[in-house]
């Protein structure tokens, strides 16, 4: 009975934690977890999920435009590494900077996804999920540029976060190209959304 009570308490705690994650982040996290579980149970093959522009156009396999962002490889240390930072930084961005602006948050993700699909076509990248996570983490780091972060034994300011995470990702077997794609797309969004409007505003004030 004591064991059952403890189990119920743990389940309740996990449910409360999951429900505390903002809607968009929670939905993406759930879809990523389900996709990984389906592949791990051999109910689907990664070959039917990866981004293949030729198959999308010639065979009308349009689902590949979505599944390339949902599959994060099988359950592994690298998988949990990315899920942790997805939950942490996506949630923070959605809960704070995009509070009450769910549509804007979704637009940012779709903007990044569209850029990544274009780059993925040029570079032949089969799965773009890791890149999308890095894209949003980069935006978070730029919008918290003065915040100090403690990660393991390292302390640094937020703008270095993406580069530090890329280093850990490479150590866990990831490709730096994948992470650099996310950083590149995140920087484009950041410049267009946060930097360029300020520049135009200052130029307008100077002119008039």
mmCIF file of C-alpha atoms in Angstrom:
data_model
loop_
_atom_site.group_PDB
_atom_site.id
_atom_site.type_symbol
_atom_site.label_atom_id
_atom_site.label_comp_id
_atom_site.label_asym_id
_atom_site.label_seq_id
_atom_site.Cartn_x
_atom_site.Cartn_y
_atom_site.Cartn_z
ATOM 1 C CA UNK A 1 0.000 0.000 0.000
ATOM 2 C CA UNK A 2 2.864 2.361 0.838
ATOM 3 C CA UNK A 3 4.461 1.565 -2.520
ATOM 4 C CA UNK A 4 1.186 2.341 -4.310
ATOM 5 C CA UNK A 5 0.888 5.660 -2.495
ATOM 6 C CA UNK A 6 4.414 6.633 -3.469
ATOM 7 C CA UNK A 7 3.783 5.579 -7.066
ATOM 8 C CA UNK A 8 0.590 7.633 -7.174
ATOM 9 C CA UNK A 9 2.447 10.626 -5.744
ATOM 10 C CA UNK A 10 5.173 10.348 -8.394
ATOM 11 C CA UNK A 11 2.593 10.039 -11.169
ATOM 12 C CA UNK A 12 0.717 13.058 -9.825
ATOM 13 C CA UNK A 13 3.961 15.065 -9.690
ATOM 14 C CA UNK A 14 4.826 14.090 -13.264
ATOM 15 C CA UNK A 15 1.341 15.033 -14.450
ATOM 16 C CA UNK A 16 1.579 18.417 -12.772
ATOM 17 C CA UNK A 17 4.997 19.028 -14.321
ATOM 18 C CA UNK A 18 3.782 18.039 -17.787
ATOM 19 C CA UNK A 19 0.693 20.232 -17.480
ATOM 20 C CA UNK A 20 2.869 23.185 -16.398
ATOM 21 C CA UNK A 21 4.663 23.135 -19.762
ATOM 22 C CA UNK A 22 3.119 25.703 -22.164
ATOM 23 C CA UNK A 23 0.778 24.345 -24.833
ATOM 24 C CA UNK A 24 2.935 24.543 -27.969
ATOM 25 C CA UNK A 25 6.071 23.215 -26.272
ATOM 26 C CA UNK A 26 4.088 20.445 -24.586
ATOM 27 C CA UNK A 27 2.470 19.418 -27.871
ATOM 28 C CA UNK A 28 5.787 19.299 -29.710
ATOM 29 C CA UNK A 29 7.426 17.386 -26.863
ATOM 30 C CA UNK A 30 4.588 14.845 -26.886
ATOM 31 C CA UNK A 31 4.743 14.380 -30.671
ATOM 32 C CA UNK A 32 8.519 13.946 -30.559
ATOM 33 C CA UNK A 33 8.250 11.385 -27.778
ATOM 34 C CA UNK A 34 5.498 9.448 -29.545
ATOM 35 C CA UNK A 35 7.432 9.404 -32.821
ATOM 36 C CA UNK A 36 10.560 8.107 -31.099
ATOM 37 C CA UNK A 37 8.522 5.467 -29.274
ATOM 38 C CA UNK A 38 6.845 4.295 -32.488
ATOM 39 C CA UNK A 39 10.221 3.881 -34.200
ATOM 40 C CA UNK A 40 11.778 2.217 -31.152
ATOM 41 C CA UNK A 41 8.949 -0.342 -31.141
ATOM 42 C CA UNK A 42 9.525 -1.007 -34.870
ATOM 43 C CA UNK A 43 6.046 0.242 -35.731
ATOM 44 C CA UNK A 44 7.565 2.658 -38.234
ATOM 45 C CA UNK A 45 10.900 3.030 -39.957
ATOM 46 C CA UNK A 46 13.066 6.158 -39.960
ATOM 47 C CA UNK A 47 13.271 5.672 -43.728
ATOM 48 C CA UNK A 48 9.599 6.567 -43.984
ATOM 49 C CA UNK A 49 10.064 9.702 -41.866
ATOM 50 C CA UNK A 50 13.197 11.430 -43.107
ATOM 51 C CA UNK A 51 13.114 14.505 -45.340
ATOM 52 C CA UNK A 52 13.355 13.408 -48.960
ATOM 53 C CA UNK A 53 12.409 16.220 -51.384
ATOM 54 C CA UNK A 54 12.252 13.810 -54.331
ATOM 55 C CA UNK A 55 9.786 11.545 -52.520
ATOM 56 C CA UNK A 56 7.715 14.554 -51.437
ATOM 57 C CA UNK A 57 7.356 15.809 -55.012
ATOM 58 C CA UNK A 58 7.316 12.597 -57.033
ATOM 59 C CA UNK A 59 5.434 10.330 -54.638
ATOM 60 C CA UNK A 60 3.333 12.924 -52.780
ATOM 61 C CA UNK A 61 4.814 11.859 -49.437
ATOM 62 C CA UNK A 62 3.997 15.193 -47.885
ATOM 63 C CA UNK A 63 4.152 13.874 -44.327
ATOM 64 C CA UNK A 64 7.956 13.962 -44.589
ATOM 65 C CA UNK A 65 7.769 17.757 -44.334
ATOM 66 C CA UNK A 66 6.488 17.249 -40.778
ATOM 67 C CA UNK A 67 8.071 14.014 -39.571
ATOM 68 C CA UNK A 68 11.568 15.336 -40.242
ATOM 69 C CA UNK A 69 10.941 17.711 -37.316
ATOM 70 C CA UNK A 70 9.422 15.067 -35.041
ATOM 71 C CA UNK A 71 12.036 12.334 -35.055
ATOM 72 C CA UNK A 72 15.048 12.731 -32.729
ATOM 73 C CA UNK A 73 16.649 9.327 -33.190
ATOM 74 C CA UNK A 74 16.031 6.448 -30.778
ATOM 75 C CA UNK A 75 16.017 6.928 -27.007
ATOM 76 C CA UNK A 76 19.582 7.791 -26.034
ATOM 77 C CA UNK A 77 21.607 10.242 -23.980
ATOM 78 C CA UNK A 78 21.615 12.615 -26.948
ATOM 79 C CA UNK A 79 17.812 12.320 -27.201
ATOM 80 C CA UNK A 80 17.297 13.153 -23.508
ATOM 81 C CA UNK A 81 19.848 15.954 -23.805
ATOM 82 C CA UNK A 82 17.805 17.674 -26.522
ATOM 83 C CA UNK A 83 14.447 16.971 -24.858
ATOM 84 C CA UNK A 84 15.695 18.575 -21.645
ATOM 85 C CA UNK A 85 16.778 21.775 -23.348
ATOM 86 C CA UNK A 86 13.683 21.807 -25.536
ATOM 87 C CA UNK A 87 11.523 21.674 -22.419
ATOM 88 C CA UNK A 88 13.605 24.224 -20.534
ATOM 89 C CA UNK A 89 14.202 26.950 -23.116
ATOM 90 C CA UNK A 90 11.169 26.548 -25.363
ATOM 91 C CA UNK A 91 8.954 26.689 -22.269
ATOM 92 C CA UNK A 92 10.712 29.789 -20.971
ATOM 93 C CA UNK A 93 10.370 31.588 -24.296
ATOM 94 C CA UNK A 94 6.727 30.611 -24.798
ATOM 95 C CA UNK A 95 5.775 31.412 -21.198
ATOM 96 C CA UNK A 96 7.490 34.806 -21.028
ATOM 97 C CA UNK A 97 8.321 36.573 -24.303
ATOM 98 C CA UNK A 98 5.359 34.953 -26.092
ATOM 99 C CA UNK A 99 2.858 35.024 -23.252
ATOM 100 C CA UNK A 100 -0.564 35.552 -24.829
ATOM 101 C CA UNK A 101 1.067 35.417 -28.271
ATOM 102 C CA UNK A 102 0.741 31.743 -29.141
ATOM 103 C CA UNK A 103 0.236 32.567 -32.809
ATOM 104 C CA UNK A 104 3.518 34.498 -32.890
ATOM 105 C CA UNK A 105 5.332 31.605 -31.230
ATOM 106 C CA UNK A 106 3.919 29.148 -33.763
ATOM 107 C CA UNK A 107 4.858 31.529 -36.582
ATOM 108 C CA UNK A 108 8.447 31.666 -35.327
ATOM 109 C CA UNK A 109 8.625 27.862 -35.350
ATOM 110 C CA UNK A 110 7.060 27.640 -38.819
ATOM 111 C CA UNK A 111 9.407 30.348 -40.121
ATOM 112 C CA UNK A 112 12.387 28.392 -38.829
ATOM 113 C CA UNK A 113 10.984 25.135 -40.203
ATOM 114 C CA UNK A 114 10.553 26.677 -43.674
ATOM 115 C CA UNK A 115 14.148 27.956 -43.674
ATOM 116 C CA UNK A 116 15.428 24.597 -42.486
ATOM 117 C CA UNK A 117 13.524 22.742 -45.195
ATOM 118 C CA UNK A 118 15.165 24.949 -47.795
ATOM 119 C CA UNK A 119 18.628 24.439 -46.310
ATOM 120 C CA UNK A 120 17.922 20.752 -45.802
ATOM 121 C CA UNK A 121 17.132 20.437 -49.490
ATOM 122 C CA UNK A 122 20.406 22.111 -50.465
ATOM 123 C CA UNK A 123 22.581 20.213 -47.992
ATOM 124 C CA UNK A 124 20.771 16.869 -48.007
ATOM 125 C CA UNK A 125 19.968 16.822 -44.283
ATOM 126 C CA UNK A 126 17.491 13.996 -43.561
ATOM 127 C CA UNK A 127 16.266 15.027 -40.098
ATOM 128 C CA UNK A 128 15.838 18.657 -39.046
ATOM 129 C CA UNK A 129 14.411 18.205 -35.549
ATOM 130 C CA UNK A 130 17.673 18.932 -33.729
ATOM 131 C CA UNK A 131 18.183 22.034 -35.857
ATOM 132 C CA UNK A 132 14.718 23.346 -34.983
ATOM 133 C CA UNK A 133 15.402 22.923 -31.272
ATOM 134 C CA UNK A 134 18.662 24.834 -31.626
ATOM 135 C CA UNK A 135 16.942 27.572 -33.601
ATOM 136 C CA UNK A 136 14.537 28.358 -30.752
ATOM 137 C CA UNK A 137 17.260 27.992 -28.102
ATOM 138 C CA UNK A 138 19.319 30.551 -30.024
ATOM 139 C CA UNK A 139 16.405 33.020 -30.052
ATOM 140 C CA UNK A 140 16.006 32.509 -26.295
ATOM 141 C CA UNK A 141 19.705 33.153 -25.735
ATOM 142 C CA UNK A 142 19.611 36.414 -27.690
ATOM 143 C CA UNK A 143 16.542 37.652 -25.834
ATOM 144 C CA UNK A 144 18.259 36.931 -22.506
ATOM 145 C CA UNK A 145 21.660 38.249 -23.533
ATOM 146 C CA UNK A 146 22.597 39.549 -20.062
ATOM 147 C CA UNK A 147 21.556 36.426 -18.174
ATOM 148 C CA UNK A 148 24.292 34.238 -16.708
ATOM 149 C CA UNK A 149 23.926 30.480 -17.067
ATOM 150 C CA UNK A 150 25.457 27.729 -14.970
ATOM 151 C CA UNK A 151 25.780 24.503 -16.958
ATOM 152 C CA UNK A 152 27.643 21.682 -15.242
ATOM 153 C CA UNK A 153 31.022 23.241 -14.317
ATOM 154 C CA UNK A 154 30.748 26.160 -16.703
ATOM 155 C CA UNK A 155 29.325 29.615 -16.187
ATOM 156 C CA UNK A 156 28.743 31.934 -19.129
ATOM 157 C CA UNK A 157 26.368 34.523 -20.525
ATOM 158 C CA UNK A 158 23.293 33.444 -22.460
ATOM 159 C CA UNK A 159 24.515 34.368 -25.990
ATOM 160 C CA UNK A 160 27.110 31.587 -25.680
ATOM 161 C CA UNK A 161 24.489 28.982 -24.819
ATOM 162 C CA UNK A 162 23.945 27.619 -28.337
ATOM 163 C CA UNK A 163 27.676 27.229 -28.906
ATOM 164 C CA UNK A 164 28.221 25.471 -25.589
ATOM 165 C CA UNK A 165 25.292 23.137 -26.256
ATOM 166 C CA UNK A 166 26.671 22.431 -29.711
ATOM 167 C CA UNK A 167 29.937 21.383 -28.095
ATOM 168 C CA UNK A 168 28.129 18.969 -25.778
ATOM 169 C CA UNK A 169 26.035 17.695 -28.680
ATOM 170 C CA UNK A 170 29.158 16.926 -30.709
ATOM 171 C CA UNK A 171 30.643 15.127 -27.703
ATOM 172 C CA UNK A 172 27.513 12.959 -27.621
ATOM 173 C CA UNK A 173 27.876 12.061 -31.291
ATOM 174 C CA UNK A 174 25.862 14.832 -32.931
ATOM 175 C CA UNK A 175 26.841 16.680 -36.086
ATOM 176 C CA UNK A 176 27.948 20.329 -35.766
ATOM 177 C CA UNK A 177 26.345 21.027 -39.152
ATOM 178 C CA UNK A 178 22.909 20.174 -37.755
ATOM 179 C CA UNK A 179 23.322 22.564 -34.839
ATOM 180 C CA UNK A 180 24.840 25.303 -36.995
ATOM 181 C CA UNK A 181 21.778 25.200 -39.244
ATOM 182 C CA UNK A 182 19.595 25.912 -36.217
ATOM 183 C CA UNK A 183 21.852 28.729 -35.044
ATOM 184 C CA UNK A 184 21.856 30.258 -38.534
ATOM 185 C CA UNK A 185 18.044 30.176 -38.827
ATOM 186 C CA UNK A 186 17.638 31.480 -35.296
ATOM 187 C CA UNK A 187 19.940 34.384 -36.086
ATOM 188 C CA UNK A 188 17.966 35.258 -39.213
ATOM 189 C CA UNK A 189 14.719 35.327 -37.206
ATOM 190 C CA UNK A 190 16.334 37.349 -34.428
ATOM 191 C CA UNK A 191 17.694 39.962 -36.852
ATOM 192 C CA UNK A 192 14.423 40.285 -38.781
ATOM 193 C CA UNK A 193 12.191 40.311 -35.697
ATOM 194 C CA UNK A 194 14.244 42.084 -33.030
ATOM 195 C CA UNK A 195 17.163 43.957 -34.621
ATOM 196 C CA UNK A 196 15.866 45.243 -37.953
ATOM 197 C CA UNK A 197 12.700 46.938 -36.562
ATOM 198 C CA UNK A 198 14.844 48.850 -34.037
ATOM 199 C CA UNK A 199 17.227 49.903 -36.794
ATOM 200 C CA UNK A 200 14.336 51.138 -38.945
ATOM 201 C CA UNK A 201 12.852 53.004 -35.992
ATOM 202 C CA UNK A 202 16.148 54.749 -35.231
ATOM 203 C CA UNK A 203 16.648 55.580 -38.919
ATOM 204 C CA UNK A 204 13.159 57.062 -39.046
ATOM 205 C CA UNK A 205 13.837 59.210 -35.950
ATOM 206 C CA UNK A 206 17.156 60.389 -37.410
ATOM 207 C CA UNK A 207 15.526 61.296 -40.724
ATOM 208 C CA UNK A 208 12.656 63.219 -39.215
#
